[in-house]
Amino acid sequence: MTAVRCVDLCKTYRQGDQDIKALDHLSLEIGEGGFVCLSSPSGGGKTTLLNAIGGLDKPDQGEVYIAGQRIDNLSKGELAELRLRRIGFVFQAYNLIPVLTARENVEFVMQVQGVPAADRGRKALDILAEVGLEGLEDRRPAEMSGGQQQRVAVARAIVSRPALVLADEPTANLDSKTSDGLMELFTELNEHHGTTFVIASHDQRVMGYAKRIVRMLDGRIVDDIQQDAA
Amino acid sequence: MRRLRILSKLAWRNLWRNHRRTAIMLGAISVGVWAMIFMTALTQGMVTEMIRDGISALPGHVQVHHPDYRDDPSITNLIPMTDTEIAATFGPAGFSAWSSRIKVPAVITSERDSRGVTLLGIDPVRERDMIFVDYDEVEGRFLESVDDRGVVIGHKLADTLDTEVGKRIVLMSQDPDNDIADRGFRVVGLFHANVEAFEETYVFAGKKTLQNMLRVGDRVTEVVVLGEDYRNVEDEYAAVLALVDGGVEVRRWTELDTYLGTMLKVMDGFVLVWVIVIFLALSFGLVNTLVMAVFERVREIGLMLALGMKPGDILGQILIESMLLLVIGLGIGNLLAWLTIKPLEGGIDLSIVAEGMEMFGAASVLYPQLRLEDVVLANVVVLILGFLASLSPAWRASRYEPIEAITKVD
Ligand SMILES: Nc1ncnc2c1ncn2[C@@H]1O[C@H](COP(=O)(O)OP(=O)(O)OP(=O)(O)O)[C@@H](O)[C@H]1O
Ligand SMILES: [Mg+2]
């Protein structure tokens, strides 16, 4: 069973009088339980690809399948439901709701899903402890460092145990020790729960943990390497 | 419904994010609502006073006359029942107050001058709480019985006629055969009225005394019934209709005094217009506040949508925020109104401007009236129109494309 399948994706942006091919006839298949690192120089199309997989952006051409279901032609509401129930996100640009505390941010997705309060409260505390934020549960984003905010975002992405996690530069702003901690957490989820990870990163450390590295350039895949578990 | 809690939490926190803006908006809503209710209470107080005076001059919420009396209010148009029959009919009917009278045009003459007046022959015991004259405030004394031989006139008329308590005047009118009917009276009392015109127009005498003078035996020109609430006299109207047969005309006060009757309707409409006008001023601030609030939050709205929140939830969140703002503002506004109106219910003395007010038939003391239905109207209008005004900014927020919103640079 494939977790993610992209077929012949194209996405062109217009910048001034120039057409930029963010995705250029890109095809990619990721099996269930995959642990993939998308890597490219800046502007290579990683974020654009993650957005297409997550149903956040419609490609100009091509098809996207999640767990065998075609999603690029779903309605907005169906896509929202898909993202809510099946995918955990760490965004590159902006991740936390400023008026909610760390704990409430982590609970947010579960709350919208309708998880009972006691249940989600416990899960939120557990996961925050796992990412090393014990004691900071009641801080709002503005009261935390960039790295701490990043870890809250990661905690939220994985707390409800989605089948697929799409993480855009999850280790940006993190020191090496914390990065290692997060990647070990990802690896554990991947191995014990079969969670599929697609991580966009040019961090060497992240690549070290990945089972497969997909290198991109100008919206195309230039290299696709399977590597043994580190 | 499950999401209502998270939506409310977000709305509530966002509301207090920009303290200053929220405080200013709350201030505006509170003052607006206060103004709506306060002005309405003043207006209602004024109208009530005007109408009460007007009705007490007539007086009577429902009145019975000879069918021709309205066109020709003279002694020839007597009610075709004797006063004894009237008492037997109306007495047991259980009205809160009723009375029968003689009311005819007459000329009053003193040693110095004469004036045209409305002469009322009444039963002073029965009418104590019905007419506008406060018996205890009368200079001299008020009438004591139906066959009292004195007259009571207004201060103003006494000045005009250059007469006073104890002096004699002559009243002249017609009997049913169109012959002159006149009689000398001693002025026994001078009354004071809120409305100056009443002091010049009305002259009170005993009913029996007038019946004798006008040679009408046991007959009267009108029967009047007072109800509980002058705004609604339908029950009394129906009851009176059931009591009398043809040959008489039964009218509500609104039909007899069309000026006051129309005024009552116009004032109810005016209250609504006033409330809406203030709201329109408020709504600009409200919509502007929401547009700003949404604009500042484009990225997090994008984030919530990207995480799988439905556009409807975003819409709901903004609407809840707006409703919270309105409800708090309404609460403060209502409280302010209550706090300012309650101490004034004893009356606001307008004697400085009273000269002008009395021309409209208004009293010189204004009693603000806090009516539940006016307060409810103001609150409901603000809530409903506020909801409608918030729809557009809330709708726009819910239509954002998540990715465009989340990557927006500020
Ligand atoms: N909304 C947009 N409008 C115009 N051009 C865009 C837009 N989004 C992306 N692009 C362009 O598309 C190309 C791919 O961008 P993308 O964000 O996918 O790259 P990336 O690999 O994520 O880069 P980075 O490592 O800097 O995050 C870039 O050249 C970028 O400038
Ligand atoms: Mg990127």
XYZ file of C-alpha atoms and ligand atoms in Angstrom:
672
model
C 0.000 0.000 0.000
C 1.356 3.449 -0.870
C 0.933 6.266 1.599
C 1.594 8.987 -0.958
C 1.576 8.887 -4.720
C 2.192 11.860 -6.960
C 1.807 11.534 -10.701
C 3.230 14.047 -13.151
C 2.729 17.109 -10.948
C 3.237 20.565 -12.405
C 2.953 23.886 -10.671
C 4.019 27.152 -12.231
C 4.226 30.498 -10.458
C 4.454 33.818 -12.242
C 7.014 36.173 -10.793
C 7.061 39.442 -12.716
C 7.311 38.432 -16.352
C 8.999 35.168 -15.529
C 7.376 31.743 -15.183
C 8.815 29.678 -12.322
C 8.315 25.958 -12.421
C 8.025 25.062 -8.742
C 7.006 21.509 -9.712
C 8.004 20.191 -13.100
C 6.383 16.882 -14.141
C 7.257 15.409 -10.786
C 6.225 11.850 -9.910
C 6.870 10.245 -6.537
C 5.662 7.235 -4.623
C 6.127 6.753 -0.868
C 5.212 3.477 0.772
C 3.386 3.203 4.052
C 5.839 3.538 6.906
C 8.210 5.522 4.734
C 10.631 8.017 6.215
C 11.557 10.408 3.450
C 13.668 13.501 3.483
C 13.060 15.975 0.675
C 16.175 17.962 0.117
C 17.036 20.749 -2.255
C 18.659 24.114 -2.396
C 16.330 26.940 -1.425
C 13.602 27.380 -4.010
C 13.831 23.783 -5.185
C 10.115 23.128 -4.684
C 10.025 21.257 -1.365
C 7.327 23.375 0.238
C 5.288 23.391 -2.945
C 5.400 19.594 -3.059
C 4.423 19.220 0.613
C 1.506 21.584 0.075
C 0.310 19.545 -2.881
C 0.541 16.306 -0.890
C -1.269 17.879 2.046
C -4.119 19.116 -0.125
C -3.293 22.718 0.687
C -2.517 23.713 -2.849
C -3.865 22.418 -6.146
C -1.226 21.507 -8.724
C -1.778 22.867 -12.228
C -1.525 19.356 -13.557
C -1.132 15.815 -12.283
C -2.695 13.660 -9.596
C -2.135 13.222 -5.878
C -3.179 10.099 -3.952
C -3.144 9.670 -0.190
C -3.496 6.057 0.967
C -4.859 5.205 -2.441
C -7.480 7.960 -2.462
C -7.230 10.647 -5.082
C -7.280 14.014 -3.348
C -6.431 16.701 -5.876
C -10.027 16.846 -7.013
C -11.666 16.898 -3.564
C -13.699 19.849 -2.348
C -12.325 22.314 0.185
C -14.409 20.803 2.961
C -13.300 17.251 2.156
C -9.669 18.378 2.074
C -10.053 20.106 5.453
C -11.460 16.885 6.889
C -8.602 14.874 5.368
C -5.977 17.189 6.848
C -7.695 17.204 10.214
C -8.009 13.419 10.537
C -5.113 11.923 8.646
C -2.198 14.343 8.353
C 0.042 16.038 10.880
C 1.635 19.294 9.736
C 4.684 21.303 10.654
C 4.688 24.407 8.500
C 7.732 26.330 7.459
C 6.198 29.771 7.729
C 3.899 29.988 10.708
C 2.764 27.363 13.157
C 1.219 28.474 16.432
C -1.956 30.308 17.376
C -0.735 33.293 19.402
C -3.638 33.455 21.879
C -3.300 29.814 22.903
C -0.724 28.383 25.305
C 1.710 25.660 24.276
C -0.596 23.045 25.711
C -3.692 24.526 24.060
C -1.885 24.713 20.730
C -1.055 21.036 21.007
C -4.629 20.251 21.979
C -6.072 22.394 19.200
C -6.244 19.743 16.486
C -7.587 17.120 18.920
C -10.184 19.566 20.139
C -11.385 20.258 16.621
C -11.399 16.500 16.046
C -13.614 16.132 19.072
C -11.302 14.212 21.405
C -12.636 14.367 24.999
C -10.990 16.980 27.215
C -9.373 14.673 29.769
C -7.933 12.462 27.072
C -6.416 15.245 25.017
C -5.109 17.074 28.079
C -3.109 14.053 29.139
C -1.833 13.387 25.620
C -0.771 17.014 25.256
C 1.209 16.983 28.504
C 2.876 13.684 27.613
C 3.966 14.805 24.180
C 5.213 18.177 25.444
C 7.356 16.332 27.959
C 8.689 14.121 25.186
C 9.817 17.101 23.124
C 11.470 18.554 26.223
C 9.030 21.335 27.061
C 8.011 20.196 30.512
C 7.163 23.231 32.626
C 6.486 25.456 29.637
C 2.975 24.138 28.990
C 1.219 27.339 29.944
C 3.380 29.735 27.997
C 2.066 31.474 24.962
C 4.132 31.440 21.748
C 5.337 34.999 22.324
C 6.870 33.835 25.607
C 8.897 31.056 24.001
C 12.073 30.947 21.898
C 11.953 30.040 18.212
C 13.228 26.561 18.995
C 10.658 26.009 21.720
C 7.894 27.162 19.392
C 9.198 24.767 16.764
C 8.948 21.879 19.229
C 5.399 22.815 20.149
C 4.567 22.684 16.448
C 6.147 19.247 16.142
C 4.281 18.057 19.225
C 0.994 19.196 17.717
C 1.758 17.477 14.417
C 2.308 14.063 16.001
C 0.107 14.131 19.099
C -2.977 12.669 17.487
C -0.979 9.908 15.809
C -1.781 10.758 12.181
C -0.877 8.183 9.546
C 1.124 10.793 7.654
C 3.301 13.618 8.946
C 4.402 16.396 6.626
C 7.104 18.507 8.213
C 8.684 21.517 6.554
C 12.080 22.289 8.084
C 11.128 20.940 11.528
C 14.652 21.329 12.881
C 15.181 24.911 11.806
C 15.956 27.010 14.887
C 16.984 23.934 16.893
C 20.380 23.124 18.360
C 21.914 19.792 17.444
C 20.951 18.068 20.672
C 17.292 19.017 20.405
C 17.283 18.132 16.706
C 18.560 14.684 17.517
C 15.889 14.301 20.170
C 13.130 15.188 17.721
C 14.460 12.909 15.013
C 14.653 10.041 17.473
C 11.052 10.674 18.419
C 10.103 10.630 14.716
C 12.054 7.443 14.192
C 10.341 5.765 17.104
C 6.886 6.724 15.849
C 7.881 5.544 12.408
C 9.100 2.181 13.653
C 6.520 1.425 16.322
C 3.403 2.983 14.838
C 4.178 2.859 11.134
C 3.710 6.604 10.771
C 4.838 7.849 7.381
C 7.103 10.904 7.486
C 7.840 13.297 4.668
C 10.281 15.914 5.854
C 11.585 18.835 3.852
C 15.026 19.750 5.081
C 18.543 20.519 4.023
C 19.802 19.641 7.504
C 22.444 16.915 7.239
C 21.352 15.492 10.575
C 17.779 14.987 9.373
C 19.059 13.253 6.260
C 21.035 10.951 8.503
C 17.850 9.682 10.147
C 15.841 9.301 6.928
C 15.409 5.917 5.281
C 15.206 7.597 1.899
C 16.487 10.885 0.573
C 14.825 12.544 -2.398
C 16.906 15.351 -3.856
C 15.103 18.011 -5.847
C 16.175 20.817 -8.105
C 13.921 23.305 -9.868
C 10.841 21.215 -9.233
C 12.258 17.936 -10.423
C 13.645 14.906 -8.641
C 17.327 14.605 -9.413
C 18.275 11.859 -7.017
C 16.420 9.231 -4.980
C 18.499 7.285 -2.486
C 17.397 4.468 -0.152
C 19.718 4.243 2.831
C 20.049 1.781 5.650
C 18.813 2.789 9.035
C 21.504 4.713 10.814
C -21.705 22.302 18.918
C -18.652 20.435 20.178
C -16.513 23.088 18.562
C -18.390 25.895 20.209
C -16.058 25.727 23.200
C -12.820 26.097 21.293
C -14.394 28.768 19.081
C -15.606 30.710 22.114
C -12.246 30.402 23.791
C -10.449 31.735 20.728
C -13.017 34.512 20.313
C -12.761 35.549 23.947
C -8.935 35.599 23.969
C -8.789 37.460 20.691
C -11.233 40.017 22.015
C -8.781 41.029 24.748
C -5.763 40.926 22.536
C -5.994 44.561 21.612
C -7.168 46.025 24.905
C -7.326 49.550 23.699
C -9.394 48.892 20.624
C -11.784 46.638 22.494
C -12.146 49.169 25.296
C -12.902 51.979 22.862
C -15.447 49.855 21.037
C -17.067 48.777 24.294
C -17.241 52.406 25.332
C -18.922 53.338 22.077
C -21.457 50.521 22.289
C -22.208 51.228 25.949
C -22.729 54.930 25.407
C -24.780 54.260 22.302
C -27.047 51.824 24.090
C -27.252 54.113 27.069
C -28.297 56.966 24.799
C -30.904 54.765 23.119
C -32.502 53.763 26.387
C -32.104 57.072 28.186
C -33.567 59.145 25.393
C -36.367 56.670 24.929
C -37.196 56.817 28.627
C -37.309 60.605 28.514
C -39.487 60.589 25.430
C -41.821 57.997 26.865
C -42.068 59.954 30.087
C -42.968 63.052 28.134
C -45.535 61.292 25.999
C -47.140 59.596 28.969
C -47.401 62.871 30.787
C -48.870 64.596 27.761
C -51.374 61.873 27.166
C -52.267 61.527 30.804
C -52.972 65.237 30.978
C -54.812 65.060 27.700
C -56.949 62.155 28.806
C -57.639 63.623 32.190
C -58.839 66.745 30.424
C -61.176 64.796 28.235
C -61.325 62.646 30.455
C -62.015 58.937 30.152
C -60.451 56.136 28.141
C -63.782 55.047 26.731
C -66.633 57.482 26.388
C -70.329 57.222 25.624
C -72.246 60.067 23.980
C -75.356 60.812 21.980
C -74.444 60.053 18.339
C -74.677 63.762 17.412
C -72.777 65.074 20.441
C -69.400 64.974 18.719
C -70.544 67.324 15.952
C -72.613 69.460 18.258
C -71.543 69.116 21.882
C -74.571 70.886 23.289
C -77.265 70.100 25.798
C -79.692 69.110 23.034
C -77.695 65.925 22.497
C -78.333 64.146 25.773
C -77.728 60.433 26.297
C -81.125 58.727 25.837
C -81.011 57.104 29.281
C -81.651 58.590 32.679
C -78.730 58.918 35.051
C -80.435 56.377 37.306
C -80.543 53.844 34.454
C -76.904 54.592 33.657
C -75.902 53.968 37.269
C -77.825 50.685 37.259
C -76.076 49.620 34.047
C -72.466 50.744 34.649
C -72.346 50.388 38.414
C -72.232 46.584 38.610
C -69.963 46.174 35.539
C -66.750 46.236 37.568
C -64.831 49.046 35.827
C -61.851 50.396 37.743
C -63.486 53.835 37.513
C -66.433 55.330 35.689
C -68.612 58.394 35.923
C -71.376 60.318 34.165
C -71.276 64.049 33.495
C -72.808 67.045 31.929
C -70.365 68.770 29.618
C -71.542 71.815 27.680
C -70.139 75.048 26.315
C -70.956 78.059 28.465
C -70.046 81.676 29.047
C -68.684 82.726 32.410
C -69.074 86.363 33.443
C -67.508 88.222 36.342
C -67.947 91.868 37.243
C -65.064 92.649 34.939
C -65.043 90.302 31.999
C -66.497 87.245 30.346
C -65.063 84.162 28.658
C -66.240 81.103 26.768
C -65.539 77.925 28.760
C -66.352 74.233 28.951
C -68.717 73.684 31.830
C -68.526 70.311 33.553
C -71.214 69.062 35.901
C -69.650 66.240 37.854
C -70.020 63.998 40.837
C -66.945 65.216 42.810
C -66.786 62.128 45.008
C -66.742 59.745 42.086
C -64.313 61.811 40.030
C -61.706 62.383 42.733
C -59.124 60.152 41.042
C -60.375 60.620 37.518
C -59.844 64.256 36.657
C -56.606 66.202 36.500
C -57.445 68.413 39.470
C -55.791 67.516 42.749
C -58.557 68.317 45.264
C -56.090 68.907 48.081
C -54.165 71.494 46.111
C -57.218 73.589 45.355
C -57.175 77.079 46.770
C -60.389 77.345 48.764
C -62.084 73.978 48.406
C -63.175 71.609 45.671
C -66.810 70.665 45.092
C -68.200 68.384 47.759
C -71.317 66.831 46.269
C -73.464 66.659 43.144
C -75.656 69.441 44.488
C -72.813 71.670 45.616
C -73.865 75.215 44.798
C -70.382 76.586 44.163
C -68.051 76.496 41.134
C -64.370 75.730 40.887
C -62.349 77.499 38.186
C -58.694 77.636 37.190
C -56.216 80.164 38.576
C -55.548 81.497 35.141
C -59.220 82.074 34.418
C -59.638 83.765 37.789
C -56.836 86.157 36.842
C -58.465 86.897 33.513
C -61.842 87.498 35.061
C -60.261 89.363 37.955
C -62.171 87.257 40.418
C -61.231 85.162 43.444
C -62.524 82.680 45.977
C -65.687 83.955 47.595
C -66.705 86.222 44.703
C -69.712 85.575 42.499
C -69.788 84.840 38.797
C -72.599 84.072 36.357
C -72.645 81.004 34.114
C -74.777 81.110 31.024
C -75.684 78.338 28.596
C -78.750 76.905 26.843
C -81.455 74.496 27.876
C -82.714 71.753 25.475
C -85.328 74.154 24.096
C -82.616 76.626 23.130
C -83.718 79.039 25.805
C -81.089 80.852 27.842
C -80.256 79.067 31.059
C -78.164 80.998 33.548
C -77.405 81.063 37.210
C -75.207 82.890 39.644
C -72.515 80.908 41.485
C -70.034 81.634 44.200
C -66.440 80.733 43.337
C -65.490 78.245 46.046
C -62.146 77.052 44.721
C -59.311 77.761 42.284
C -57.462 74.801 40.772
C -54.030 74.462 39.337
C -53.308 72.386 36.206
C -50.076 71.220 34.581
C -51.398 72.407 31.286
C -52.137 76.083 31.360
C -54.931 75.837 28.826
C -56.936 73.647 31.200
C -56.945 76.409 33.779
C -58.541 78.701 31.231
C -61.003 76.235 29.758
C -62.584 74.089 32.422
C -65.165 75.112 34.969
C -66.486 72.549 37.471
C -69.905 72.538 39.072
C -72.107 69.953 40.798
C -73.910 67.609 38.416
C -77.331 68.024 40.082
C -76.942 71.785 40.265
C -76.284 71.944 36.525
C -79.091 69.525 35.690
C -81.433 71.941 37.453
C -79.964 75.006 35.841
C -80.125 73.474 32.366
C -83.558 71.948 33.000
C -82.613 68.446 31.838
C -84.021 66.480 34.776
C -82.095 63.254 35.409
C -80.088 63.322 32.180
C -76.386 63.676 31.282
C -74.285 64.237 28.138
C -71.570 61.672 28.671
C -70.508 58.545 30.458
C -66.771 57.881 30.824
C -64.874 54.751 31.801
C -61.215 54.553 32.857
C -59.178 51.440 32.144
C -56.009 50.108 33.741
C -53.641 51.080 30.930
C -54.329 53.960 28.610
C -52.247 52.296 25.907
C -54.690 49.442 25.685
C -58.358 50.130 26.266
C -59.795 47.392 24.086
C -61.199 45.373 26.995
C -63.043 48.342 28.404
C -64.221 49.308 24.948
C -65.723 45.884 24.350
C -67.285 45.815 27.821
C -68.977 49.165 27.307
C -70.215 48.155 23.851
C -71.836 45.112 25.428
C -73.556 47.256 28.068
C -75.281 49.796 25.885
C -77.683 49.349 22.988
C -77.892 51.525 19.880
C -78.794 55.151 20.211
C -75.421 56.046 21.701
C -71.922 56.276 20.344
C -69.032 54.507 22.116
C -65.516 55.782 21.429
C -61.963 55.112 22.561
C -59.914 58.104 23.641
C -57.638 57.685 20.634
C -60.645 58.324 18.411
C -61.804 61.312 20.429
C -58.435 62.982 20.599
C -56.862 62.021 17.309
C -53.909 64.300 17.975
C -52.860 62.451 21.099
C -53.863 59.110 19.626
C -51.628 59.650 16.617
C -48.865 60.927 18.845
C -48.848 57.668 20.759
C -48.361 55.697 17.554
C -45.773 58.078 16.172
C -43.771 57.902 19.395
C -43.556 54.134 19.271
C -42.242 54.442 15.738
C -39.904 57.214 16.766
C -38.311 55.022 19.403
C -37.477 52.406 16.784
C -36.063 54.991 14.375
C -33.957 56.519 17.136
C -32.574 53.128 18.139
C -31.700 52.288 14.539
C -30.051 55.642 13.865
C -27.744 55.229 16.851
C -27.035 51.677 15.818
C -26.020 52.765 12.321
C -23.425 55.072 13.841
C -22.203 52.213 16.014
C -22.107 49.713 13.198
C -19.384 51.633 11.380
C -17.145 51.251 14.401
C -18.113 47.640 14.859
C -17.465 46.597 11.267
C -14.226 48.555 11.205
C -13.059 46.862 14.401
C -13.808 43.439 13.006
C -12.163 44.159 9.663
C -9.017 45.290 11.472
C -9.096 42.313 13.797
C -9.437 39.906 10.896
C -6.762 41.657 8.889
C -4.263 41.397 11.745
C -4.935 37.703 12.058
C -4.724 36.569 8.461
C -1.834 34.204 9.165
C -3.368 32.403 12.106
C -6.677 32.112 10.286
C -4.710 30.534 7.434
C -3.050 28.218 9.956
C -6.346 27.094 11.442
C -7.735 26.405 7.981
C -4.567 24.526 7.014
C -4.832 22.358 10.121
C -8.302 21.321 9.060
C -10.682 23.790 10.622
C -13.743 24.385 8.462
C -14.432 27.821 6.966
C -17.709 27.744 8.888
C -15.736 27.532 12.135
C -13.752 30.637 11.233
C -17.013 32.419 10.407
C -18.459 31.298 13.721
C -15.399 32.418 15.630
C -15.538 35.966 14.270
C -19.297 36.142 14.842
C -18.920 34.955 18.429
C -16.237 37.569 18.974
C -18.554 40.249 17.653
C -21.468 38.994 19.743
C -19.302 38.953 22.878
C -18.322 42.535 22.210
C -21.966 43.502 21.718
C -23.265 41.610 24.730
C -20.674 43.150 27.052
C -21.348 46.579 25.583
C -25.085 46.052 25.979
C -24.625 44.945 29.565
C -22.660 48.059 30.460
C -25.030 50.279 28.480
C -28.112 48.844 30.170
C -26.519 49.218 33.561
C -25.586 52.835 32.820
C -29.119 53.535 31.655
C -30.606 51.986 34.767
C -28.197 53.845 37.021
C -28.968 57.184 35.410
C -32.705 56.786 34.999
C -33.587 55.331 38.412
C -32.553 58.406 40.439
C -34.457 60.608 37.984
C -37.732 58.736 38.202
C -38.851 61.148 40.902
C -39.009 63.735 38.148
C -36.723 66.167 36.365
C -37.693 69.780 36.960
C -37.887 71.521 33.638
C -39.280 74.766 34.953
C -36.435 76.707 33.319
C -37.714 75.710 29.910
C -41.248 75.046 31.058
C -42.773 78.028 29.311
C -42.021 76.445 25.969
C -42.951 72.909 27.028
C -46.392 73.808 28.197
C -47.266 75.011 24.756
C -47.083 71.406 23.611
C -49.267 70.334 26.463
C -46.309 68.863 28.328
C -45.756 69.115 32.031
C -42.923 71.109 33.560
C -41.744 68.092 35.518
C -40.532 65.226 33.366
C -40.732 61.690 34.705
C -38.438 59.383 32.691
C -40.054 56.045 32.053
C -37.923 52.932 31.822
C -40.200 50.544 29.979
C -39.162 46.914 29.651
C -40.337 46.723 26.055
C -38.179 49.709 25.064
C -35.111 48.193 26.713
C -35.780 44.863 25.028
C -36.281 46.600 21.701
C -32.948 48.444 21.958
C -31.090 45.268 22.928
C -32.695 43.104 20.288
C -32.092 45.677 17.558
C -28.422 45.989 18.492
C -27.927 42.232 18.637
C -29.702 41.437 15.386
C -28.284 44.314 13.360
C -24.867 43.769 14.960
C -24.968 40.144 13.892
C -25.879 41.125 10.349
C -23.158 43.790 10.211
C -20.552 41.235 11.349
C -21.460 38.738 8.672
C -19.446 40.414 5.944
C -16.060 40.608 7.713
C -16.584 37.136 9.180
C -17.456 35.750 5.779
C -14.374 37.276 4.197
C -12.147 35.773 6.901
C -13.598 32.330 6.275
C -12.896 32.540 2.540
C -9.113 32.851 2.834
C -6.953 30.375 0.971
C -4.988 28.711 3.781
C -1.614 28.714 2.062
C -1.841 32.295 0.834
C -2.968 33.439 4.269
C -0.351 31.524 6.225
C 2.529 32.847 4.110
C 1.304 36.431 4.128
C 4.119 38.728 5.205
C 3.215 41.610 7.446
N 3.149 31.945 -3.860
C 4.181 31.977 -4.694
N 4.257 32.926 -5.636
C 5.283 32.981 -6.492
N 6.293 32.144 -6.468
C 6.302 31.178 -5.551
C 5.251 31.054 -4.614
N 5.528 29.995 -3.803
C 6.676 29.504 -4.217
N 7.165 30.205 -5.266
C 8.390 29.939 -6.013
O 8.399 28.581 -6.336
C 9.710 28.027 -6.189
C 9.643 26.848 -5.221
O 9.357 27.367 -3.922
P 9.295 26.468 -2.644
O 8.802 27.342 -1.539
O 8.512 25.260 -2.937
O 10.825 26.106 -2.429
P 11.515 25.412 -1.189
O 12.249 24.275 -1.712
O 10.511 25.161 -0.135
O 12.504 26.552 -0.713
P 13.067 26.839 0.764
O 14.110 25.857 1.057
O 13.576 28.226 0.687
O 11.882 26.742 1.671
C 10.574 29.156 -5.688
O 11.293 29.697 -6.778
C 9.620 30.170 -5.175
O 10.127 31.463 -5.344
Mg 10.202 25.748 1.743
